[in-house]
Amino acid sequence: MKFNENFAKLNESYLFAGIAAKVRTFKQAHPREDVVSLGIGDVTRPLTPAVICEMQAAAHDMAAEDTFHGYGPEQGYAFLREAIVRHYATKGVTLHEDEIFVGDGAKSDLGNMPELFGRCSVLLPDPVYPAYRDVNVMAGNRVYFAPGGKRNGFKPMPPSKGRFDIIYLCSPSNPTGAVYTREELKVWVDYALATGAVIFFDAAYEAFVSDRSLPTSVYEIEGAKECAVEFCSFSKSAGFTGMRCGWTVVPFGIASGTLNRMWLRRQTTKFNGASYVVQRAAAASLGKQGEYENRKNVEYYMTNARIMHDALTAAHIWHTGGVNSPYVWMQCPKGMTSWEYFDLLLEKAAVVGTPGVGFGKRGEGYFRLTAFGNAEKTARAISRLVDVTLSLKDSHTAPEHR
Ligand code: MLT
């Protein structure tokens, strides 16, 4: 038998699956422990009333012969694509509905779209959301990294040498919570235009940006419609992690519409669309009431982020993110590796986070916390995390950790 040899180059398990397995083992051994997860960024707030009502109405449609919906348009129903166009208009961005493709979440499209480029070279930030890296390793693509670190605020900028077919950017960043300014994004857009690259811009966390001076779509930057595809998701803003719906913008301006036509061809062949009920729910989440309810949930998570941010600040633990982003990125104490700190926290505080090294080499020595949790549990977890961390600090703490 012959299989894709590139799979042998991957880590044994996907980051979050590996963590879940470790936590399961710990819980089996310590059934009474109150384990709190600040690990995977899975939302905890239930779906909002506007979404539930619309889903119920859509379910009724499916129950009657004259309103039943079978296969839908592969690109998504017009009512949802029009709602997405209106969503962009609020940012001053004009799009055509045929530039929008509704899918089952940003992750699938971010993983599927490289196939339009054949075997290609890909530039990723390091640290990076591991799915970007893994899908390109699976495809046998040449993967390069733009290093992030304290020095550039975990916002890698274009390298001075090299040319890449695809550049992945995520802002606000998963995992570091860093957000590119307009000026910084403009540098990337100009670089992509000058070198013939296409930017894959992951905007899944756009709803968490409250600083209006920061861009929430790459299309707020001049020239981006000629070089950038944008991926977005209902998962975090509308609580759709278990519903599965997102969208991808493939502007007509990229290679005179070639990429848009290729993606349409690919989707009509390999994808039958997100379900009617879910798309109705997604459209409701972009309506006036839905947006209001989403904002309340975002505020809830951002309160969690502030609680973590304040607790770490008070304890003089170096961290970033958590301001215009639901992720807090902290430095592990005493020069510990990310996995050492993960094990310590699980054992001594019953708190789960995500080891930074799981996001790349440059994530070693860092640790990611998520704000997508229950408020009381988050407060409890961060207080235990700080206690355990401070108990280690004493005189051994390296000065740069502060
Ligand atoms: C994360 O924790 O990084 C995200 O929840 C994963 C995802 O969105 O797929």
Coordinates of C-alpha atoms in Angstrom, one line a residue, residues 18-398:
G18 CA -2.9 15.6 22.4
I19 CA -3.7 18.0 25.3
A20 CA -7.2 16.5 25.6
A21 CA -5.7 13.0 26.0
K22 CA -3.3 14.2 28.7
V23 CA -6.2 15.9 30.6
R24 CA -8.4 12.8 30.3
T25 CA -5.6 10.7 31.9
F26 CA -5.2 13.3 34.7
K27 CA -8.9 13.3 35.4
Q28 CA -9.1 9.6 35.6
A29 CA -6.3 9.5 38.1
H30 CA -7.8 12.5 40.1
P31 CA -11.6 12.2 39.7
R32 CA -12.2 14.7 42.5
E33 CA -10.0 17.5 41.2
D34 CA -11.8 20.6 40.0
V35 CA -9.9 20.8 36.7
V36 CA -10.5 24.2 34.9
S37 CA -9.5 24.6 31.3
L38 CA -8.0 27.7 29.9
G39 CA -6.8 25.6 27.0
I40 CA -8.6 25.2 23.7
G41 CA -10.5 28.3 22.7
D42 CA -13.9 26.7 22.7
V43 CA -16.7 29.0 23.5
T44 CA -18.9 28.4 26.6
R45 CA -21.8 30.8 26.2
P46 CA -24.9 29.2 24.8
L47 CA -26.4 30.3 21.4
T48 CA -28.2 33.6 21.7
P49 CA -32.1 34.0 21.5
A50 CA -32.0 35.6 18.0
V51 CA -30.0 32.6 16.7
I52 CA -32.2 30.0 18.4
C53 CA -35.5 31.6 17.2
E54 CA -34.2 31.6 13.6
M55 CA -33.0 28.1 13.8
Q56 CA -36.4 26.9 15.1
A57 CA -38.2 28.8 12.2
A58 CA -35.7 27.2 9.7
A59 CA -36.4 23.7 11.2
H60 CA -40.1 24.3 10.6
D61 CA -39.4 25.1 7.0
M62 CA -37.6 21.8 6.7
A63 CA -40.7 20.0 8.0
A64 CA -43.1 21.1 5.2
E65 CA -43.0 20.1 1.6
D66 CA -43.3 23.6 0.1
T67 CA -40.6 25.2 2.3
F68 CA -38.2 22.2 2.5
H69 CA -34.6 22.9 1.4
G70 CA -32.5 20.2 -0.2
Y71 CA -29.0 20.8 -1.6
G72 CA -28.3 24.5 -1.3
P73 CA -26.0 26.7 -3.4
E74 CA -22.4 25.6 -2.8
Q75 CA -21.3 29.2 -2.4
G76 CA -23.9 29.8 0.3
Y77 CA -27.5 31.1 0.3
A78 CA -27.9 34.7 -1.0
F79 CA -29.6 35.8 2.3
L80 CA -26.4 35.0 4.2
R81 CA -23.9 36.3 1.6
E82 CA -25.9 39.6 1.5
A83 CA -25.8 39.8 5.3
I84 CA -22.0 39.3 5.2
V85 CA -21.7 42.1 2.5
R86 CA -23.6 44.4 4.9
H87 CA -21.3 43.4 7.8
Y88 CA -18.3 44.5 5.7
A89 CA -20.1 47.7 4.7
T90 CA -20.1 48.7 8.4
K91 CA -16.2 48.7 8.2
G92 CA -16.3 50.8 5.1
V93 CA -15.4 47.8 2.9
T94 CA -17.4 47.2 -0.3
L95 CA -17.6 43.6 -1.5
H96 CA -19.7 41.8 -4.1
E97 CA -21.8 38.8 -2.8
D98 CA -20.1 36.6 -5.4
E99 CA -16.8 37.3 -3.7
I100 CA -18.1 35.6 -0.5
F101 CA -18.1 31.8 0.0
V102 CA -20.0 30.4 3.0
G103 CA -18.4 27.3 4.5
D104 CA -18.4 25.1 7.5
G105 CA -15.9 27.2 9.4
A106 CA -12.6 29.0 8.7
K107 CA -10.4 26.1 9.5
S108 CA -11.6 24.0 6.6
D109 CA -11.1 26.7 4.0
L110 CA -7.7 27.7 5.5
G111 CA -6.7 24.1 5.1
N112 CA -8.3 23.5 1.7
M113 CA -7.4 26.6 -0.3
P114 CA -3.6 25.9 -0.7
E115 CA -4.6 23.2 -3.2
L116 CA -5.4 26.0 -5.7
F117 CA -1.7 26.7 -5.7
G118 CA -0.4 23.2 -6.4
R119 CA 3.0 22.4 -4.7
C120 CA 4.0 25.8 -3.3
S121 CA 6.0 27.7 -0.8
V122 CA 4.3 29.1 2.3
L123 CA 5.3 31.6 4.8
L124 CA 3.9 31.3 8.3
P125 CA 4.3 33.3 11.5
D126 CA 6.0 31.5 14.3
P127 CA 4.2 31.0 16.8
V128 CA 1.3 30.0 14.6
Y129 CA -2.1 28.3 14.8
P130 CA -1.0 24.7 14.2
A131 CA -3.5 23.9 11.5
Y132 CA -1.9 26.3 9.0
R133 CA 1.4 24.4 9.5
D134 CA 0.0 20.9 9.5
V135 CA -2.2 21.2 6.4
N136 CA 0.8 22.5 4.4
V137 CA 3.1 19.7 5.7
M138 CA 0.4 17.2 4.6
A139 CA 0.4 18.8 1.2
G140 CA 4.1 18.5 0.9
N141 CA 4.5 22.3 0.6
R142 CA 7.7 24.1 1.4
V143 CA 7.1 25.8 4.8
Y144 CA 9.0 28.8 6.0
F145 CA 8.6 30.8 9.2
A146 CA 8.7 34.6 10.0
P147 CA 9.8 34.7 13.6
G148 CA 7.7 36.4 16.3
G149 CA 9.0 37.3 19.7
K150 CA 9.1 40.0 22.4
R151 CA 11.2 42.2 20.2
N152 CA 8.5 42.6 17.5
G153 CA 5.6 42.2 19.9
F154 CA 4.9 38.8 18.4
K155 CA 4.0 40.5 15.1
P156 CA 6.4 39.1 12.5
M157 CA 7.1 41.4 9.5
P158 CA 8.1 40.4 6.0
P159 CA 11.6 38.9 5.6
S160 CA 14.2 40.8 3.6
K161 CA 14.8 37.8 1.3
G162 CA 12.7 35.2 -0.3
R163 CA 9.4 34.9 -2.2
F164 CA 6.5 32.8 -1.2
D165 CA 3.2 31.8 -2.9
I166 CA 1.1 32.0 0.2
I167 CA 1.5 34.1 3.4
Y168 CA -0.7 33.3 6.4
L169 CA -1.5 36.1 8.8
C170 CA -3.8 36.0 11.8
S171 CA -4.9 39.2 13.5
P172 CA -5.9 39.3 16.3
S173 CA -3.4 36.5 16.5
N174 CA -4.2 33.0 17.7
P175 CA -2.1 32.2 19.8
T176 CA -0.4 35.4 20.9
G177 CA -3.3 37.9 21.0
A178 CA -1.1 40.5 19.0
V179 CA -3.0 42.7 16.6
Y180 CA -1.4 44.3 13.5
T181 CA -1.9 48.0 13.1
R182 CA -2.9 49.5 9.7
E183 CA 0.6 50.6 9.0
E184 CA 2.0 47.1 9.8
L185 CA -0.6 45.4 7.6
K186 CA 0.1 47.8 4.8
V187 CA 3.7 46.6 4.8
W188 CA 2.5 43.0 4.4
V189 CA 0.1 44.0 1.6
D190 CA 2.8 45.9 -0.3
Y191 CA 5.2 43.0 0.2
A192 CA 2.6 40.6 -1.2
L193 CA 1.9 42.8 -4.2
A194 CA 5.6 43.3 -4.9
T195 CA 6.4 39.6 -4.7
G196 CA 3.3 38.1 -6.2
A197 CA 2.2 36.3 -3.0
V198 CA -1.3 35.8 -1.8
I199 CA -2.1 36.6 1.8
F200 CA -4.4 34.2 3.7
F201 CA -5.8 36.6 6.3
D202 CA -7.5 34.8 9.2
A203 CA -9.9 37.3 10.8
A204 CA -11.7 34.8 13.1
Y205 CA -11.1 37.0 16.1
E206 CA -12.1 40.4 14.5
A207 CA -15.1 40.8 16.9
F208 CA -12.8 41.1 19.9
V209 CA -11.1 44.3 18.7
S210 CA -12.4 47.2 20.6
D211 CA -9.7 49.7 19.7
R212 CA -11.2 51.3 16.6
S213 CA -7.8 52.4 15.3
L214 CA -6.9 48.8 14.6
P215 CA -8.0 47.1 11.4
T216 CA -10.5 44.2 11.7
S217 CA -10.4 43.3 8.0
V218 CA -7.4 43.2 5.7
Y219 CA -9.6 45.0 3.1
E220 CA -9.3 48.1 5.2
I221 CA -5.8 48.3 3.7
E222 CA -5.3 49.7 0.2
G223 CA -4.3 47.1 -2.3
A224 CA -5.5 44.1 -0.3
K225 CA -8.3 43.3 -2.7
E226 CA -5.5 42.4 -5.3
C227 CA -3.6 40.1 -3.0
A228 CA -5.5 38.9 0.0
V229 CA -8.1 36.2 0.8
E230 CA -9.9 36.7 4.1
F231 CA -11.3 33.9 6.3
C232 CA -13.8 34.5 9.0
S233 CA -15.9 32.5 11.3
F234 CA -19.1 32.6 13.3
S235 CA -17.5 30.3 15.9
K236 CA -16.2 32.7 18.4
S237 CA -18.4 35.8 17.8
A238 CA -21.7 34.0 17.7
G239 CA -20.8 30.8 19.6
F240 CA -20.9 28.5 16.5
T241 CA -18.0 26.2 17.5
G242 CA -20.5 23.3 17.5
M243 CA -22.7 24.7 14.7
R244 CA -20.0 25.0 12.0
C245 CA -20.3 28.1 9.8
G246 CA -17.8 30.6 8.4
W247 CA -17.0 32.5 5.2
T248 CA -14.1 33.2 2.9
V249 CA -13.7 36.3 0.7
V250 CA -12.0 35.7 -2.6
P251 CA -11.9 39.1 -4.3
F252 CA -12.3 39.4 -8.0
G253 CA -9.1 41.6 -7.9
I254 CA -6.8 38.7 -7.4
A255 CA -5.3 37.7 -10.7
S256 CA -8.3 39.3 -12.6
G257 CA -10.8 36.9 -10.8
T258 CA -8.8 33.7 -11.5
L259 CA -8.6 32.6 -7.9
N260 CA -12.3 33.4 -7.4
R261 CA -13.2 31.2 -10.3
M262 CA -10.9 28.4 -9.2
W263 CA -12.3 28.4 -5.7
L264 CA -15.9 28.3 -7.1
R265 CA -14.9 25.3 -9.3
R266 CA -13.3 23.6 -6.3
Q267 CA -16.2 24.2 -4.0
T268 CA -18.9 23.1 -6.4
T269 CA -17.0 19.9 -6.9
K270 CA -16.0 19.0 -3.4
F271 CA -18.5 20.8 -1.1
N272 CA -22.3 20.8 -0.9
G273 CA -22.6 23.9 1.3
A274 CA -23.3 24.5 5.0
S275 CA -26.8 23.4 6.1
Y276 CA -29.8 25.6 5.5
V277 CA -30.7 25.7 9.2
V278 CA -27.2 26.8 10.2
Q279 CA -27.0 29.4 7.5
R280 CA -30.3 30.9 8.6
A281 CA -28.9 31.0 12.2
A282 CA -25.7 32.6 11.0
A283 CA -27.6 35.3 9.1
A284 CA -29.6 36.0 12.3
S285 CA -26.4 36.5 14.2
L286 CA -25.5 39.3 11.8
G287 CA -28.9 41.0 12.2
K288 CA -29.5 43.9 14.6
Q289 CA -30.6 41.8 17.6
G290 CA -28.1 39.1 16.9
E291 CA -25.2 41.5 16.7
Y292 CA -26.3 43.1 20.0
E293 CA -26.4 39.7 21.7
N294 CA -23.0 38.7 20.3
R295 CA -21.5 41.9 21.6
K296 CA -22.8 41.0 25.1
N297 CA -21.0 37.6 24.8
V298 CA -17.8 39.2 23.5
E299 CA -17.9 41.5 26.5
Y300 CA -18.3 38.5 28.8
Y301 CA -15.2 36.9 27.4
M302 CA -13.3 40.1 27.4
T303 CA -14.1 40.5 31.1
N304 CA -12.4 37.1 31.6
A305 CA -9.5 38.3 29.5
R306 CA -9.2 41.5 31.7
I307 CA -9.3 39.4 34.9
M308 CA -6.4 37.3 33.6
H309 CA -4.5 40.3 32.3
D310 CA -4.9 42.1 35.6
A311 CA -3.9 39.1 37.8
L312 CA -0.8 38.5 35.7
T313 CA 0.1 42.2 35.8
A314 CA -0.3 42.4 39.5
A315 CA 2.0 39.3 39.9
H316 CA 4.6 40.8 37.5
I317 CA 4.3 37.9 35.1
W318 CA 5.3 38.9 31.6
H319 CA 2.4 38.5 29.2
T320 CA 0.8 40.1 26.1
G321 CA -2.6 39.9 24.4
G322 CA -5.9 39.8 26.3
V323 CA -6.8 43.4 25.3
N324 CA -8.2 43.3 21.8
S325 CA -8.0 39.5 21.8
P326 CA -9.5 36.6 23.8
Y327 CA -6.0 35.0 24.1
V328 CA -3.4 35.9 26.7
W329 CA 0.2 34.8 26.0
M330 CA 2.4 34.6 29.1
Q331 CA 6.0 33.7 29.7
C332 CA 6.6 30.5 31.7
P333 CA 8.4 31.1 35.0
K334 CA 11.9 30.2 35.9
G335 CA 12.9 29.4 32.3
M336 CA 10.6 26.4 32.3
T337 CA 9.7 24.8 29.0
S338 CA 6.0 25.2 28.0
W339 CA 5.3 21.5 28.6
E340 CA 7.1 21.5 32.0
Y341 CA 4.8 24.4 33.0
F342 CA 1.7 22.7 31.5
D343 CA 2.4 19.6 33.6
L344 CA 3.1 21.6 36.7
L345 CA -0.1 23.6 36.4
L346 CA -2.1 20.5 35.8
E347 CA -0.6 18.7 38.8
K348 CA -0.5 21.6 41.3
A349 CA -3.3 23.9 40.2
A350 CA -5.6 21.6 38.2
V351 CA -5.5 24.3 35.5
V352 CA -5.1 23.5 31.8
G353 CA -3.5 25.9 29.3
T354 CA -1.9 25.5 26.0
P355 CA 1.9 25.1 25.8
G356 CA 3.4 27.7 23.5
V357 CA 5.8 25.3 21.8
G358 CA 2.7 23.6 20.3
F359 CA 2.4 26.7 18.2
G360 CA 6.0 26.6 16.9
K361 CA 9.6 26.8 18.0
R362 CA 9.3 30.5 18.9
G363 CA 6.5 29.6 21.3
E364 CA 8.8 27.6 23.5
G365 CA 8.9 29.1 27.0
Y366 CA 5.4 30.6 26.6
F367 CA 2.0 29.5 27.5
R368 CA -1.5 30.5 26.1
L369 CA -4.6 31.1 28.2
T370 CA -8.1 31.5 26.7
A371 CA -10.8 33.8 27.8
F372 CA -13.6 31.5 26.4
G373 CA -14.6 30.2 29.8
N374 CA -17.1 30.6 32.5
A375 CA -16.3 33.8 34.5
E376 CA -16.2 32.2 38.0
K377 CA -14.0 29.3 36.8
T378 CA -11.7 31.6 35.0
A379 CA -11.2 33.8 38.1
R380 CA -10.6 30.6 40.2
A381 CA -8.1 29.2 37.6
I382 CA -6.0 32.4 37.2
S383 CA -5.8 32.8 41.0
R384 CA -4.5 29.3 41.3
L385 CA -2.1 29.7 38.4
V386 CA -0.7 32.9 39.9
D387 CA -0.3 31.2 43.3
V388 CA 1.6 28.3 41.9
T389 CA 3.7 30.5 39.6
L390 CA 4.7 32.9 42.4
S391 CA 5.6 30.1 44.7
L392 CA 8.2 29.2 42.1
K393 CA 9.6 32.6 41.4
D394 CA 11.6 33.5 44.5
S395 CA 15.3 34.4 43.8
H396 CA 15.6 32.0 40.8
T397 CA 13.4 34.1 38.5
A398 CA 15.4 35.4 35.6

